[in-house]
Amino acid sequence: MSISRAESQYSRRRSNTAQSIFRAPSVPLKIGDSKTFTAWVHDPKDSPTVLVNHAVWPGIAEGDLVRLSHGSADGDGALLFVVPKEEAGNKPQLQACEQISLPRSSADAFDIRNNTEIHATKVDKLQHEAEYVEIIFQDQYLGRNDMWRLGEQLTGQCLHVGQEVSFIGAAVAKVDTIYIRGQKTSSAYVTSRTKTIFRTLSAMITIFIQVCRELWEFSGDGERYNEKIVHSFLPELFARWKHAGTNHTVTIVLISRVFYDRSEVEFAAGPLRQLESGPWYKDFYKVITDLEVISDWRPTLVSLKDSIWAFQRDILLTHHYHRSFQTPDPSSGPEEVRLVGNISFAHDGPVLEALNMALNPMEKHYIDRSLSLTGNSIILITPGTGYYRVPKQLVRLTTTRMLDQGITLDLISLAKPPLHRTPMFSFQGVDPEVFGAEKSNRYGSRAMDPLWGGDDNPGDCVGHQKTTFWWEPFWIGISFWDKQMDMPMRKDRFVARAKMHEIQMLGLLDHDVLSSIEVPFLPEHYGSLLSPVPESRDVAKAEADKFDNEIFSFPSEARETKSIALNRTTSVPSVVGSSLVQPLRSHDKRASLPSNRLSTSIVKIPPIEESPRVVNKDLPSKTSTERQPSPKTTALAVASLQGLSTSPSGSSIRSARSAASSSKRGTEARRTIAPAATLLSSKLAPSWLFNPFRSAISQPETSNVSASGESTPPPSSPLRIAQRDPSSVSPASHQAAPSDRSRSPQPMPIKKQPPPRQRVYEESVLTHRGSLQKATVSPISSSPRDDLTERRRSAPTSSYAGPNSISSSPSMRPNPSSPQVTISYNQASLARRWQHMFSEPIFKLQVNWRSMITPCCLPLTTEHFPSMSELETSYDVFSYDFVVDPPETSSFLVRPPSVIPTNPDEVRSTWALVVMRGMIALRLAQGFQFVLRASEPKADTEPHVLRRGTSFVADDDMMPKPEGAAEALQAPRPVYLSMSNEIHRISFTGETIQVRRYVRRLPPTPPFEYKCLIWPKLGVGYTELSTPFVSHGLENYGWNRFTYSPYSWRRFTQQFNESLRYWRTRFVVIPTSEPPNHHVIANDGLNDEEIRIVGIEKLGELFSRVRWQPPEERAYGPPAPVRLLPTYFSPSAMLADEHLMSQLDDIHATGPLRKKVKSERDFSDLSSNLSAVARAMRVDGGVPIKEHRWHKHKYPESFVGHDFVSWLVREFRDVSTREQGTEWGVRLLELGLFEHCTGRHGFLDGYYFYQLKGEYAIVSTPRVVWFLNRQSQQAPIEEYQARGAASSSVPRSALRKTKRRVILSQTMVIDIDPSKKSDQTESAILHHDIIHNPSTVFHFELQWIGTTARCIEDLLRTWTRTIERYGLTLVEAYVTQISDVASMNPFQSCFPVQLALPPPIVPHLAQRVPEGTSPKFFFEFAVMRRFGFVPDVEPPDLYPASKDVDAIYSYRRAPYTYPQFVHRSGVAFAQVLGGAQGFLFLTNRLMGTGRVREGISGPGSKGLRPATIADELRRELLAFCSDRAALAKVYSEEIELLSPLPNFVAQEPPELAI
């Protein structure tokens, strides 16, 4: 009764404020409770979340997951949102009515309008938890640390398809696809276990097109393979790029290999290489596009088609024609040109060599880091089937580099899928069993692997016979492009599965040779993969004929679909319908129709039939239990594989498109087949007949499928390894010994019955939950739920083949022609690096467009972790500790915790968490991945190994690991990060951070020296290129040094070490061709040169604003301003100016401007006596008063306005800012203390010259510097007079002088995020010039590790907008000189521009050129100026007087060889070679249309792309340099502008010429 009175009292007293606020708690909502609301749409700027009034729905609580649906939309079409915290500032409409307010973007995505009814239902979070979320982004660089932080930010939110994702206060990406338990959905709830997949629309893509013999052959539809590339595949790819709105930077290269006979080797001299088998060859590369962003690809396709047709002529004839004239024999003249060489087949092409050439610039991705590109992708288009013969060393090196870079290869085959597994490599190597325990004790399980074991260097091959091994590259995803260009008219048209090219060329098909070809019965006792237990059954001829009719007949009914077949309650699935028909249908609508044309003589030839007739004595009898094909039959069957000049790519067995059409059956007809017939099919048909498109890691045919069609949940431990007979050899092994080729080919069994007591373990079909069974491609293209690592089911008869199994034994080696899938633990464990990249299965018969349109970044997580025994036997352990001392943990790389507790232990733990986050960010940036808890517990079936006495890894295997990347550092447990051959364990022990490094012991990988011929895009022929392929691992990375150095400011030297692989980008500030805006400064008397000087000073102020200060310096106030020295000298001539060098010494000596601590004077007291001010300016420590020069004018007894203001701020306590000092200067100028030297300006704080007036001006005695200056003025004359006059008898050591080191740059740490939008510290190291010429280029370089690129973009955008008003532009430039660009990227090169008329030789040119101008390259510089180029960098020895000065720039790694120029628009660079060689021209590919230049119109751009402007500029420069008359006119004009020759030079005798 009291409760009811209280309730009634509460209900009656609603006017009481306290009672109305503290309402009685309502009963929480249950799962499934719903309510109807009225929708309201608001602007996302007001609130990005869904708003709901808690009062109108009692029981709703913050954090509840609610589903919104309207009309018939439910399930996938419903919007999910998390109930936010109720705020008092909700809209009045929400408080008065039962309304829910949605952001406009969410309402539009789900078609929800204002004032419509929507149903809100509380749902379970576990049922709507997102498994995968795919996010796409464009025109930005998103680092791996940024991806991790973004994933953490999304935890606990609801996302829907099309939603924009914000990061650091701005939208950076968009949700593309969401998966829940393998099914796509429109909205889901993100948890810490959700795996985020990042796809980029702005990647760097390299497309290789393999040019081989098969490229000019005809496919089944009558079209050549080269036409398929230009007419169908590339147009389809480019159209999809355009539809998706991509902005990829693309490079297209033609690759080919030419073999030469021994008689042709001498004529084909050059970078010849020799295979292990003996043939000589040369590799050719022709670049079609060079790092281009193209919107209209039609001209490129036309150029590509012309290049393909002219390719054979260029490499077989024209190339040698040019070589014969380049190196003629003076006695006999040029040798007669002839056609030499043969283009290789596809399987002998330079595929791995091309991949390594593309990996060279990718390994240096942190140099010249583009802020608008993320990710790399490589596409290889080939007419082959994916089989290649490669060197073992190169396979191992390429695999290591692909793993380190986290890059995969998309292989596009234009052929039909072959009957063998693909992709497939074959290489020669020593059997690992030869070395036995010698290497297994050192390298563990990998020592017995055919790729990683065996011979590691040429010395291991001595005395050992090499064996052919087959290896499936898990980093290749293959797709078959077989678009039919003509539509067959007949539905029953047969498409051949194999090409017998050699037989056709021999004309054997015109004779009755097919009647002698007999296909024998299949073995009666065949252990097929279609049945788990082999059974013996007598097969009668009638049953075989019945089976053939059901498989190969063409009834009009359509066969039932795969889903119906899977729903049957039979224990054996419909293999034909599931594994063959459905993938073909999903590939292409026309794929099921036959495509090959009928032969004209097909009516004369009887069909090949499977018959019991014995027409050859070698055929076994009918009563034989196992029938073998006859040698005669086998000879014809394998002729295409055993020929000397046969290409497996062109003439190997290929799959038939008619298989899809022949498998169409009616549903009713299929249901009439008895179970016995189904079992018969499993006995009669081998597995390759129904699933011929399998790879090494594809799913098998046997499936534990229940009646409901749900598959068994897949375990996640590694591998199931099937065993086979040691004598089985691949029939595709055509690389036989010469003695074997003379004999008749012997039949080779595809699969043999296992011997007694030998177990053959079949794979289990563990498909993606909710998906249908299909044949996957390889571990890289498989879903993690497709049992990537093929773990064997735990059964009493099964044994686990773990990492310690002998994977090199013959029974474990893969056979490309065997349907039995065999994969080693080593291969699968490495393939799991890409495990979480596949949200759904990918199939060979479907072109993987997503990978080519939106390349996927390397996942942040992996589930593979080696076992405890493997860690102890195969890894070396390194450990170091970092003591967490909060007072000493002060660095620009670490942001102090926002909340610091009072307990010392908690303080140390909080700081340790911050430092560990920095350590993890560093490792993620280098390619490491979080090691997650396996989705299923790993079966502990591996034999335990005796532990060492002091084991570091006792508990690592059993240590609980997080379930997602967002759970790292959320619990007090170690964090494991893994790379291909290295694992790091980071943990906090209470006082120290302990880091353990597990480094796998590997044999040394020597560099692969490679030579080839390459034709650049703008070249005129092939040039030789030599480049090494080296694996730059992280084994020698300075983790310990890096951990200690950055986290202690006192130990940091403001210079990253090269081994740290830090990110770096150089920027140049260029004076534009357009005049600056004269209205930006109040004083209109400034000319263009002075305005640009002010612009550089403004940039220096921006540098000062973001300068980071250590804690011990913050007590002195804000950071000191950056001082920059203007000059009119060139970059090399300024080193000889003593006045400028003395000012530079003052900057380095005094350091930053600081107020004197003991300053007690007030300038207000001194300013009343102008004489006293003048005397104070002249004393020591006053204002420097001396002679200044600018161009040809001298200003004696002058001082600089900037120095006067600095003196006031430093010496007087009542002048604290430069603005106050400028005000005092204006007042003193008005009082008549001093005046501007030319009288054009008032007082300005800058590089302006002023002189004391009248009685205050006292002429000072000339200093010693005056004599030095006179000496420096005569230096050019003395240098040229003394040239060649030095006596040879004087030793060189006596003439050497010690060079004076001059530091011309400053270094500082800057805060990239001054507004503190980011959740981490954002800092970088800034290197900038101190001396600046307003007519040349100002340089600065940014270096960073782990900094968010978007913050750098925002800062650069602010700087660019500030300086553009002063006639300056900011452009990204190359770190090194452009002549070395080919060493970084082999496919990028400079365009040579030669001078048709060499520059003239002018006597005594050094005495006639203007002051500060170098006589060397005088006329070349004039040509550069005429085309709008300004000096960028000059070599130190360009100006003669500066040869004794060692110029030091903190951001330059090596001196420049030639002078380098940059165009005023920034679109191109040029380097002066001198003489008739002219120039090197390079388009600035770093200058893109990213956010840095967004909204900024470049000079003369006219809306064109930078590459288009650069190409027009190149053509104009080339046309001018090819015109002798135009060059002569320029030379004469420049000579007329020279000053007359001095008299003392004219009287000198001419120099002696020997």
PDB file of C-alpha atoms in Angstrom, residues 1137-1256:
ATOM      1  CA  ASP A1137      80.027  35.941 -50.714  1.00  0.00           C
ATOM      2  CA  GLU A1138      81.795  36.700 -47.436  1.00  0.00           C
ATOM      3  CA  HIS A1139      79.089  39.071 -46.225  1.00  0.00           C
ATOM      4  CA  LEU A1140      76.469  36.383 -46.604  1.00  0.00           C
ATOM      5  CA  MET A1141      78.652  33.742 -45.005  1.00  0.00           C
ATOM      6  CA  SER A1142      79.335  35.981 -41.994  1.00  0.00           C
ATOM      7  CA  GLN A1143      75.588  36.449 -41.483  1.00  0.00           C
ATOM      8  CA  LEU A1144      75.176  32.705 -41.722  1.00  0.00           C
ATOM      9  CA  ASP A1145      77.825  32.233 -39.050  1.00  0.00           C
ATOM     10  CA  ASP A1146      75.988  34.686 -36.811  1.00  0.00           C
ATOM     11  CA  ILE A1147      72.772  32.681 -37.135  1.00  0.00           C
ATOM     12  CA  HIS A1148      74.489  29.464 -36.127  1.00  0.00           C
ATOM     13  CA  ALA A1149      76.439  31.158 -33.327  1.00  0.00           C
ATOM     14  CA  THR A1150      73.652  33.133 -31.663  1.00  0.00           C
ATOM     15  CA  GLY A1151      70.969  30.541 -32.137  1.00  0.00           C
ATOM     16  CA  PRO A1152      67.309  31.400 -31.685  1.00  0.00           C
ATOM     17  CA  LEU A1153      66.375  34.914 -30.628  1.00  0.00           C
ATOM     18  CA  ARG A1154      66.041  35.077 -26.843  1.00  0.00           C
ATOM     19  CA  LYS A1155      65.359  37.883 -24.401  1.00  0.00           C
ATOM     20  CA  LYS A1156      68.340  38.574 -22.180  1.00  0.00           C
ATOM     21  CA  VAL A1157      67.585  37.325 -18.706  1.00  0.00           C
ATOM     22  CA  LYS A1158      69.328  40.263 -16.986  1.00  0.00           C
ATOM     23  CA  SER A1159      67.913  42.912 -19.302  1.00  0.00           C
ATOM     24  CA  GLU A1160      66.783  45.854 -17.156  1.00  0.00           C
ATOM     25  CA  ARG A1161      66.853  48.678 -19.720  1.00  0.00           C
ATOM     26  CA  ASP A1162      63.742  50.283 -21.145  1.00  0.00           C
ATOM     27  CA  PHE A1163      63.862  51.619 -24.667  1.00  0.00           C
ATOM     28  CA  SER A1164      61.280  54.243 -23.829  1.00  0.00           C
ATOM     29  CA  ASP A1165      63.862  55.933 -21.596  1.00  0.00           C
ATOM     30  CA  LEU A1166      66.558  55.761 -24.265  1.00  0.00           C
ATOM     31  CA  SER A1167      64.430  56.829 -27.229  1.00  0.00           C
ATOM     32  CA  SER A1168      64.282  60.474 -26.089  1.00  0.00           C
ATOM     33  CA  ASN A1169      68.013  60.865 -26.908  1.00  0.00           C
ATOM     34  CA  LEU A1170      68.638  59.847 -30.546  1.00  0.00           C
ATOM     35  CA  SER A1171      72.408  60.162 -30.146  1.00  0.00           C
ATOM     36  CA  ALA A1172      72.311  57.681 -27.315  1.00  0.00           C
ATOM     37  CA  VAL A1173      70.308  55.304 -29.506  1.00  0.00           C
ATOM     38  CA  ALA A1174      72.903  55.648 -32.267  1.00  0.00           C
ATOM     39  CA  ARG A1175      75.736  54.936 -29.829  1.00  0.00           C
ATOM     40  CA  ALA A1176      73.910  51.933 -28.389  1.00  0.00           C
ATOM     41  CA  MET A1177      73.487  50.534 -31.889  1.00  0.00           C
ATOM     42  CA  ARG A1178      77.262  50.638 -32.504  1.00  0.00           C
ATOM     43  CA  VAL A1179      78.499  48.973 -29.321  1.00  0.00           C
ATOM     44  CA  ASP A1180      79.318  45.288 -29.153  1.00  0.00           C
ATOM     45  CA  GLY A1181      76.127  43.263 -29.260  1.00  0.00           C
ATOM     46  CA  GLY A1182      74.336  46.066 -31.045  1.00  0.00           C
ATOM     47  CA  VAL A1183      73.037  46.331 -34.583  1.00  0.00           C
ATOM     48  CA  PRO A1184      75.514  45.157 -37.262  1.00  0.00           C
ATOM     49  CA  ILE A1185      76.372  48.225 -39.347  1.00  0.00           C
ATOM     50  CA  LYS A1186      78.483  47.485 -42.405  1.00  0.00           C
ATOM     51  CA  GLU A1187      78.469  47.559 -46.171  1.00  0.00           C
ATOM     52  CA  HIS A1188      75.632  45.672 -47.851  1.00  0.00           C
ATOM     53  CA  ARG A1189      75.173  44.850 -51.504  1.00  0.00           C
ATOM     54  CA  TRP A1190      72.219  43.936 -53.640  1.00  0.00           C
ATOM     55  CA  HIS A1191      72.763  43.154 -57.291  1.00  0.00           C
ATOM     56  CA  LYS A1192      75.173  45.846 -58.571  1.00  0.00           C
ATOM     57  CA  HIS A1193      74.522  48.396 -55.829  1.00  0.00           C
ATOM     58  CA  LYS A1194      76.541  48.880 -52.657  1.00  0.00           C
ATOM     59  CA  TYR A1195      75.201  50.460 -49.461  1.00  0.00           C
ATOM     60  CA  PRO A1196      78.050  51.345 -47.053  1.00  0.00           C
ATOM     61  CA  GLU A1197      77.477  51.870 -43.344  1.00  0.00           C
ATOM     62  CA  SER A1198      73.981  50.335 -43.491  1.00  0.00           C
ATOM     63  CA  PHE A1199      71.990  47.987 -41.342  1.00  0.00           C
ATOM     64  CA  VAL A1200      69.081  45.666 -41.944  1.00  0.00           C
ATOM     65  CA  GLY A1201      65.613  46.380 -40.568  1.00  0.00           C
ATOM     66  CA  HIS A1202      65.282  42.787 -39.348  1.00  0.00           C
ATOM     67  CA  ASP A1203      68.489  43.104 -37.302  1.00  0.00           C
ATOM     68  CA  PHE A1204      67.301  46.366 -35.735  1.00  0.00           C
ATOM     69  CA  VAL A1205      64.018  44.822 -34.560  1.00  0.00           C
ATOM     70  CA  SER A1206      65.833  41.750 -33.228  1.00  0.00           C
ATOM     71  CA  TRP A1207      68.179  44.053 -31.245  1.00  0.00           C
ATOM     72  CA  LEU A1208      65.241  45.844 -29.649  1.00  0.00           C
ATOM     73  CA  VAL A1209      63.488  42.617 -28.666  1.00  0.00           C
ATOM     74  CA  ARG A1210      66.661  41.083 -27.252  1.00  0.00           C
ATOM     75  CA  GLU A1211      68.068  44.050 -25.287  1.00  0.00           C
ATOM     76  CA  PHE A1212      65.086  45.947 -23.865  1.00  0.00           C
ATOM     77  CA  ARG A1213      62.524  44.588 -21.474  1.00  0.00           C
ATOM     78  CA  ASP A1214      59.692  46.869 -22.636  1.00  0.00           C
ATOM     79  CA  VAL A1215      59.922  45.509 -26.214  1.00  0.00           C
ATOM     80  CA  SER A1216      58.641  41.967 -26.108  1.00  0.00           C
ATOM     81  CA  THR A1217      57.316  41.382 -29.641  1.00  0.00           C
ATOM     82  CA  ARG A1218      58.530  42.134 -33.113  1.00  0.00           C
ATOM     83  CA  GLU A1219      55.430  44.187 -33.742  1.00  0.00           C
ATOM     84  CA  GLN A1220      56.434  46.539 -30.912  1.00  0.00           C
ATOM     85  CA  GLY A1221      59.955  46.721 -32.304  1.00  0.00           C
ATOM     86  CA  THR A1222      58.574  47.637 -35.745  1.00  0.00           C
ATOM     87  CA  GLU A1223      56.503  50.432 -34.180  1.00  0.00           C
ATOM     88  CA  TRP A1224      59.629  51.879 -32.542  1.00  0.00           C
ATOM     89  CA  GLY A1225      61.467  51.697 -35.856  1.00  0.00           C
ATOM     90  CA  VAL A1226      58.717  53.627 -37.617  1.00  0.00           C
ATOM     91  CA  ARG A1227      58.820  56.288 -34.906  1.00  0.00           C
ATOM     92  CA  LEU A1228      62.616  56.647 -35.011  1.00  0.00           C
ATOM     93  CA  LEU A1229      62.562  56.953 -38.819  1.00  0.00           C
ATOM     94  CA  GLU A1230      59.994  59.730 -38.500  1.00  0.00           C
ATOM     95  CA  LEU A1231      62.205  61.434 -35.906  1.00  0.00           C
ATOM     96  CA  GLY A1232      65.097  61.403 -38.386  1.00  0.00           C
ATOM     97  CA  LEU A1233      67.460  58.888 -36.792  1.00  0.00           C
ATOM     98  CA  PHE A1234      67.849  56.890 -40.010  1.00  0.00           C
ATOM     99  CA  GLU A1235      66.358  56.532 -43.463  1.00  0.00           C
ATOM    100  CA  HIS A1236      65.941  53.944 -46.187  1.00  0.00           C
ATOM    101  CA  CYS A1237      69.018  53.751 -48.389  1.00  0.00           C
ATOM    102  CA  THR A1238      67.049  54.481 -51.568  1.00  0.00           C
ATOM    103  CA  GLY A1239      64.217  56.377 -49.921  1.00  0.00           C
ATOM    104  CA  ARG A1240      61.576  54.067 -51.437  1.00  0.00           C
ATOM    105  CA  HIS A1241      60.229  52.525 -48.231  1.00  0.00           C
ATOM    106  CA  GLY A1242      59.433  53.351 -44.683  1.00  0.00           C
ATOM    107  CA  PHE A1243      60.642  51.169 -41.874  1.00  0.00           C
ATOM    108  CA  LEU A1244      59.895  47.472 -42.411  1.00  0.00           C
ATOM    109  CA  ASP A1245      60.842  44.416 -40.439  1.00  0.00           C
ATOM    110  CA  GLY A1246      62.687  42.585 -43.167  1.00  0.00           C
ATOM    111  CA  TYR A1247      65.713  42.556 -45.383  1.00  0.00           C
ATOM    112  CA  TYR A1248      65.684  46.291 -46.099  1.00  0.00           C
ATOM    113  CA  PHE A1249      68.750  48.539 -45.835  1.00  0.00           C
ATOM    114  CA  TYR A1250      68.802  51.684 -43.678  1.00  0.00           C
ATOM    115  CA  GLN A1251      71.503  54.295 -42.920  1.00  0.00           C
ATOM    116  CA  LEU A1252      71.932  56.688 -40.014  1.00  0.00           C
ATOM    117  CA  LYS A1253      71.340  60.285 -41.015  1.00  0.00           C
ATOM    118  CA  GLY A1254      73.423  63.395 -40.554  1.00  0.00           C
ATOM    119  CA  GLU A1255      75.219  63.779 -37.259  1.00  0.00           C
ATOM    120  CA  TYR A1256      74.343  60.228 -36.204  1.00  0.00           C
TER     121      TYR A1256
END
